PDB file of C-alpha atoms in Angstrom:
ATOM      1  CA  UNK A  30     159.683 -26.300 -60.352  1.00  0.00           C
ATOM      2  CA  UNK A  31     159.866 -28.851 -57.369  1.00  0.00           C
ATOM      3  CA  UNK A  32     160.798 -27.538 -54.284  1.00  0.00           C
ATOM      4  CA  UNK A  33     161.907 -31.195 -53.421  1.00  0.00           C
ATOM      5  CA  UNK A  34     161.628 -34.559 -55.071  1.00  0.00           C
ATOM      6  CA  UNK A  35     161.054 -37.946 -53.202  1.00  0.00           C
ATOM      7  CA  UNK A  36     162.169 -41.304 -54.247  1.00  0.00           C
ATOM      8  CA  UNK A  37     160.803 -44.477 -53.385  1.00  0.00           C
ATOM      9  CA  UNK A  38     163.242 -47.353 -54.313  1.00  0.00           C
ATOM     10  CA  UNK A  39     166.283 -49.334 -53.489  1.00  0.00           C
ATOM     11  CA  UNK A  40     169.149 -47.126 -52.060  1.00  0.00           C
ATOM     12  CA  UNK A  41     171.402 -49.982 -53.824  1.00  0.00           C
ATOM     13  CA  UNK A  42     170.095 -50.548 -56.896  1.00  0.00           C
ATOM     14  CA  UNK A  43     170.698 -49.499 -60.568  1.00  0.00           C
ATOM     15  CA  UNK A  44     167.583 -47.490 -60.594  1.00  0.00           C
ATOM     16  CA  UNK A  45     168.502 -44.689 -57.969  1.00  0.00           C
ATOM     17  CA  UNK A  46     171.811 -44.255 -59.572  1.00  0.00           C
ATOM     18  CA  UNK A  47     170.525 -43.494 -62.772  1.00  0.00           C
ATOM     19  CA  UNK A  48     167.672 -41.335 -61.184  1.00  0.00           C
ATOM     20  CA  UNK A  49     170.449 -39.180 -59.254  1.00  0.00           C
ATOM     21  CA  UNK A  50     172.382 -39.031 -62.255  1.00  0.00           C
ATOM     22  CA  UNK A  51     169.602 -37.497 -64.587  1.00  0.00           C
ATOM     23  CA  UNK A  52     168.298 -35.233 -61.526  1.00  0.00           C
ATOM     24  CA  UNK A  53     172.060 -34.022 -61.011  1.00  0.00           C
ATOM     25  CA  UNK A  54     172.490 -33.378 -64.898  1.00  0.00           C
ATOM     26  CA  UNK A  55     168.945 -31.674 -65.380  1.00  0.00           C
ATOM     27  CA  UNK A  56     168.698 -29.160 -62.235  1.00  0.00           C
ATOM     28  CA  UNK A  57     171.218 -30.400 -59.307  1.00  0.00           C
ATOM     29  CA  UNK A  58     169.728 -27.511 -57.243  1.00  0.00           C
ATOM     30  CA  UNK A  59     166.470 -29.386 -56.542  1.00  0.00           C
ATOM     31  CA  UNK A  60     166.814 -31.332 -53.024  1.00  0.00           C
ATOM     32  CA  UNK A  61     166.186 -34.982 -53.079  1.00  0.00           C
ATOM     33  CA  UNK A  62     164.924 -37.365 -50.368  1.00  0.00           C
ATOM     34  CA  UNK A  63     165.201 -40.972 -50.837  1.00  0.00           C
ATOM     35  CA  UNK A  64     162.753 -43.331 -49.076  1.00  0.00           C
ATOM     36  CA  UNK A  65     164.697 -46.566 -49.018  1.00  0.00           C
ATOM     37  CA  UNK A  66     162.847 -49.455 -49.392  1.00  0.00           C
ATOM     38  CA  UNK A  67     162.879 -52.904 -51.075  1.00  0.00           C
ATOM     39  CA  UNK A  68     161.617 -53.375 -54.528  1.00  0.00           C
ATOM     40  CA  UNK A  69     161.387 -57.109 -54.730  1.00  0.00           C
ATOM     41  CA  UNK A  70     160.558 -59.966 -52.498  1.00  0.00           C
ATOM     42  CA  UNK A  71     158.080 -60.764 -49.927  1.00  0.00           C
ATOM     43  CA  UNK A  72     158.581 -57.902 -47.632  1.00  0.00           C
ATOM     44  CA  UNK A  73     158.666 -55.368 -50.490  1.00  0.00           C
ATOM     45  CA  UNK A  74     154.882 -54.673 -50.824  1.00  0.00           C
ATOM     46  CA  UNK A  75     154.903 -53.724 -47.098  1.00  0.00           C
ATOM     47  CA  UNK A  76     158.080 -51.445 -47.390  1.00  0.00           C
ATOM     48  CA  UNK A  77     156.884 -49.713 -50.398  1.00  0.00           C
ATOM     49  CA  UNK A  78     153.299 -49.074 -48.798  1.00  0.00           C
ATOM     50  CA  UNK A  79     155.263 -47.894 -45.699  1.00  0.00           C
ATOM     51  CA  UNK A  80     157.398 -45.450 -47.804  1.00  0.00           C
ATOM     52  CA  UNK A  81     154.461 -44.121 -49.665  1.00  0.00           C
ATOM     53  CA  UNK A  82     152.717 -43.349 -46.338  1.00  0.00           C
ATOM     54  CA  UNK A  83     155.971 -41.900 -44.793  1.00  0.00           C
ATOM     55  CA  UNK A  84     156.465 -39.388 -47.796  1.00  0.00           C
ATOM     56  CA  UNK A  85     152.438 -38.463 -47.704  1.00  0.00           C
ATOM     57  CA  UNK A  86     152.628 -37.957 -43.881  1.00  0.00           C
ATOM     58  CA  UNK A  87     155.939 -35.933 -43.948  1.00  0.00           C
ATOM     59  CA  UNK A  88     154.938 -33.682 -46.790  1.00  0.00           C
ATOM     60  CA  UNK A  89     158.438 -32.852 -47.603  1.00  0.00           C
ATOM     61  CA  UNK A  90     158.170 -33.475 -51.286  1.00  0.00           C
ATOM     62  CA  UNK A  91     156.076 -31.691 -54.079  1.00  0.00           C
ATOM     63  CA  UNK A  92     156.251 -34.954 -56.390  1.00  0.00           C
ATOM     64  CA  UNK A  93     157.334 -38.423 -55.704  1.00  0.00           C
ATOM     65  CA  UNK A  94     158.998 -41.054 -58.152  1.00  0.00           C
ATOM     66  CA  UNK A  95     158.505 -44.507 -57.120  1.00  0.00           C
ATOM     67  CA  UNK A  96     160.881 -46.676 -59.295  1.00  0.00           C
ATOM     68  CA  UNK A  97     162.875 -50.133 -59.767  1.00  0.00           C
ATOM     69  CA  UNK A  98     164.957 -51.173 -62.637  1.00  0.00           C
ATOM     70  CA  UNK A  99     163.646 -54.101 -64.980  1.00  0.00           C
ATOM     71  CA  UNK A 100     163.229 -57.661 -63.939  1.00  0.00           C
ATOM     72  CA  UNK A 101     161.423 -60.678 -64.453  1.00  0.00           C
ATOM     73  CA  UNK A 102     157.606 -60.666 -63.729  1.00  0.00           C
ATOM     74  CA  UNK A 103     158.208 -62.051 -60.514  1.00  0.00           C
ATOM     75  CA  UNK A 104     160.890 -59.713 -59.640  1.00  0.00           C
ATOM     76  CA  UNK A 105     158.408 -56.749 -60.212  1.00  0.00           C
ATOM     77  CA  UNK A 106     155.258 -58.282 -58.746  1.00  0.00           C
ATOM     78  CA  UNK A 107     155.277 -56.351 -55.387  1.00  0.00           C
ATOM     79  CA  UNK A 108     154.299 -53.547 -57.927  1.00  0.00           C
ATOM     80  CA  UNK A 109     151.020 -55.453 -58.584  1.00  0.00           C
ATOM     81  CA  UNK A 110     149.838 -55.562 -55.138  1.00  0.00           C
ATOM     82  CA  UNK A 111     146.732 -54.104 -53.999  1.00  0.00           C
ATOM     83  CA  UNK A 112     148.093 -52.819 -50.929  1.00  0.00           C
ATOM     84  CA  UNK A 113     150.675 -50.908 -53.018  1.00  0.00           C
ATOM     85  CA  UNK A 114     147.936 -49.768 -55.452  1.00  0.00           C
ATOM     86  CA  UNK A 115     145.827 -48.528 -52.583  1.00  0.00           C
ATOM     87  CA  UNK A 116     148.739 -46.886 -51.321  1.00  0.00           C
ATOM     88  CA  UNK A 117     149.563 -45.122 -54.381  1.00  0.00           C
ATOM     89  CA  UNK A 118     146.077 -44.047 -55.102  1.00  0.00           C
ATOM     90  CA  UNK A 119     145.543 -42.696 -51.590  1.00  0.00           C
ATOM     91  CA  UNK A 120     148.749 -40.412 -51.659  1.00  0.00           C
ATOM     92  CA  UNK A 121     147.810 -36.605 -51.966  1.00  0.00           C
ATOM     93  CA  UNK A 122     151.314 -36.256 -53.744  1.00  0.00           C
ATOM     94  CA  UNK A 123     151.705 -36.578 -57.475  1.00  0.00           C
ATOM     95  CA  UNK A 124     153.307 -39.755 -58.129  1.00  0.00           C
ATOM     96  CA  UNK A 125     155.576 -40.848 -61.311  1.00  0.00           C
ATOM     97  CA  UNK A 126     155.991 -44.591 -61.628  1.00  0.00           C
ATOM     98  CA  UNK A 127     159.039 -45.663 -63.221  1.00  0.00           C
ATOM     99  CA  UNK A 128     158.913 -49.415 -62.822  1.00  0.00           C
ATOM    100  CA  UNK A 129     160.978 -51.488 -65.116  1.00  0.00           C
ATOM    101  CA  UNK A 130     161.684 -51.226 -68.580  1.00  0.00           C
ATOM    102  CA  UNK A 131     159.497 -49.631 -71.451  1.00  0.00           C
ATOM    103  CA  UNK A 132     157.847 -52.841 -71.944  1.00  0.00           C
ATOM    104  CA  UNK A 133     157.480 -53.803 -68.421  1.00  0.00           C
ATOM    105  CA  UNK A 134     153.952 -52.697 -67.041  1.00  0.00           C
ATOM    106  CA  UNK A 135     152.401 -53.380 -63.629  1.00  0.00           C
ATOM    107  CA  UNK A 136     149.348 -52.176 -61.571  1.00  0.00           C
ATOM    108  CA  UNK A 137     151.378 -49.271 -59.995  1.00  0.00           C
ATOM    109  CA  UNK A 138     151.802 -47.849 -63.693  1.00  0.00           C
ATOM    110  CA  UNK A 139     147.898 -47.515 -64.009  1.00  0.00           C
ATOM    111  CA  UNK A 140     147.464 -46.258 -60.467  1.00  0.00           C
ATOM    112  CA  UNK A 141     150.289 -43.663 -60.532  1.00  0.00           C
ATOM    113  CA  UNK A 142     149.472 -40.187 -61.766  1.00  0.00           C
ATOM    114  CA  UNK A 143     152.297 -40.572 -64.682  1.00  0.00           C
ATOM    115  CA  UNK A 144     153.757 -43.572 -65.824  1.00  0.00           C
ATOM    116  CA  UNK A 145     157.264 -43.229 -67.134  1.00  0.00           C
ATOM    117  CA  UNK A 146     159.002 -45.809 -69.528  1.00  0.00           C
ATOM    118  CA  UNK A 147     162.063 -46.239 -67.151  1.00  0.00           C
ATOM    119  CA  UNK A 148     163.279 -44.959 -63.744  1.00  0.00           C
ATOM    120  CA  UNK A 149     165.318 -42.287 -65.809  1.00  0.00           C
ATOM    121  CA  UNK A 150     162.410 -41.209 -67.643  1.00  0.00           C
ATOM    122  CA  UNK A 151     160.658 -40.634 -64.451  1.00  0.00           C
ATOM    123  CA  UNK A 152     163.784 -38.457 -63.283  1.00  0.00           C
ATOM    124  CA  UNK A 153     163.232 -36.726 -66.635  1.00  0.00           C
ATOM    125  CA  UNK A 154     159.584 -36.042 -66.077  1.00  0.00           C
ATOM    126  CA  UNK A 155     159.851 -34.379 -62.679  1.00  0.00           C
ATOM    127  CA  UNK A 156     162.828 -32.217 -63.261  1.00  0.00           C
ATOM    128  CA  UNK A 157     163.260 -29.199 -65.490  1.00  0.00           C
ATOM    129  CA  UNK A 158     166.359 -28.827 -67.864  1.00  0.00           C
ATOM    130  CA  UNK A 159     168.399 -26.299 -66.048  1.00  0.00           C
ATOM    131  CA  UNK A 160     169.862 -25.192 -69.578  1.00  0.00           C
ATOM    132  CA  UNK A 161     166.567 -24.433 -71.060  1.00  0.00           C
ATOM    133  CA  UNK A 162     165.541 -22.251 -67.468  1.00  0.00           C
ATOM    134  CA  UNK A 163     168.850 -20.505 -68.145  1.00  0.00           C
ATOM    135  CA  UNK A 164     168.174 -19.566 -71.481  1.00  0.00           C
ATOM    136  CA  UNK A 165     164.907 -18.331 -70.667  1.00  0.00           C
ATOM    137  CA  UNK A 166     166.065 -16.341 -67.991  1.00  0.00           C
ATOM    138  CA  UNK A 167     168.868 -14.740 -70.276  1.00  0.00           C
ATOM    139  CA  UNK A 168     166.088 -13.766 -72.672  1.00  0.00           C
ATOM    140  CA  UNK A 169     164.159 -12.303 -69.955  1.00  0.00           C
ATOM    141  CA  UNK A 170     167.268 -10.573 -68.947  1.00  0.00           C
ATOM    142  CA  UNK A 171     167.670  -8.982 -72.297  1.00  0.00           C
ATOM    143  CA  UNK A 172     164.046  -8.120 -72.616  1.00  0.00           C
ATOM    144  CA  UNK A 173     164.280  -6.218 -69.330  1.00  0.00           C
ATOM    145  CA  UNK A 174     167.353  -4.485 -70.231  1.00  0.00           C
ATOM    146  CA  UNK A 175     165.592  -3.124 -73.621  1.00  0.00           C
ATOM    147  CA  UNK A 176     162.467  -2.022 -71.814  1.00  0.00           C
ATOM    148  CA  UNK A 177     164.737  -0.123 -69.390  1.00  0.00           C
ATOM    149  CA  UNK A 178     166.573   1.435 -72.090  1.00  0.00           C
ATOM    150  CA  UNK A 179     163.507   2.491 -73.966  1.00  0.00           C
ATOM    151  CA  UNK A 180     162.195   3.980 -70.832  1.00  0.00           C
ATOM    152  CA  UNK A 181     165.254   5.789 -69.874  1.00  0.00           C
ATOM    153  CA  UNK A 182     165.309   7.099 -73.893  1.00  0.00           C
ATOM    154  CA  UNK A 183     161.933   8.050 -73.471  1.00  0.00           C
ATOM    155  CA  UNK A 184     162.464  10.059 -70.269  1.00  0.00           C
ATOM    156  CA  UNK A 185     165.303  11.508 -71.588  1.00  0.00           C
ATOM    157  CA  UNK A 186     163.743  12.895 -74.717  1.00  0.00           C
ATOM    158  CA  UNK A 187     160.766  14.460 -72.459  1.00  0.00           C
ATOM    159  CA  UNK A 188     163.404  16.190 -70.260  1.00  0.00           C
ATOM    160  CA  UNK A 189     165.047  17.542 -73.383  1.00  0.00           C
ATOM    161  CA  UNK A 190     162.029  18.799 -74.976  1.00  0.00           C
ATOM    162  CA  UNK A 191     160.799  20.473 -71.732  1.00  0.00           C
ATOM    163  CA  UNK A 192     164.281  21.944 -71.301  1.00  0.00           C
ATOM    164  CA  UNK A 193     163.709  23.389 -74.739  1.00  0.00           C
ATOM    165  CA  UNK A 194     160.390  24.768 -73.716  1.00  0.00           C
ATOM    166  CA  UNK A 195     161.576  26.654 -70.684  1.00  0.00           C
ATOM    167  CA  UNK A 196     164.161  28.348 -72.823  1.00  0.00           C
ATOM    168  CA  UNK A 197     162.156  29.553 -75.149  1.00  0.00           C
ATOM    169  CA  UNK A 198     159.817  31.344 -72.359  1.00  0.00           C
TER     170      UNK A 198
END
C-alpha cells in the first residue's frame, strides 16, 4: 500500500484527469502529489528530468507515475530523449510509465520499472482496490471474532469443569 503516489505529467491534460479519476475510485485515501511538467515540445524533456529529480530528492512518494496521453510520434518524442531515460534509470523510486496508448512505445517505457498501456493503466497498477481491501478486512474480522468466541468457549468449559471438581471435593 503506497503511502503517497507521485504523478509526473501535464497538470492540464486528459492524462492527469484519467489518473486522478482512477486513483479516486480505487483508493481515495492515498495522497497524490503532482509534479507538473510539459509533456511535449522542446522544453518537455528538460522539465520531465527536473520533475523526476525533484521527486527523487524530496522522497515524498513511494512510487511515481510518468504519464502522457496518446499522440503522434513527434508529440511523444520527449520520452525518447536520452536525458529522460537517464533520469528514469537513476531515480531510486519505482516508476511506472503510462505514456500514450497501448500501441505507443517510447524509450521511457523500457527504462521505467513497469510499463502500463495507458495513464489509467498506470494508476491501476500503483493503487490497490479499496473494495478488495474491505473484503479482506471483513474476512479477517470474522476470523478474529470466531477465534475469540472459540477461546471464550474453551475457557468457559474449563471453568465449568474446575467448578465441578471443586464441588466434588
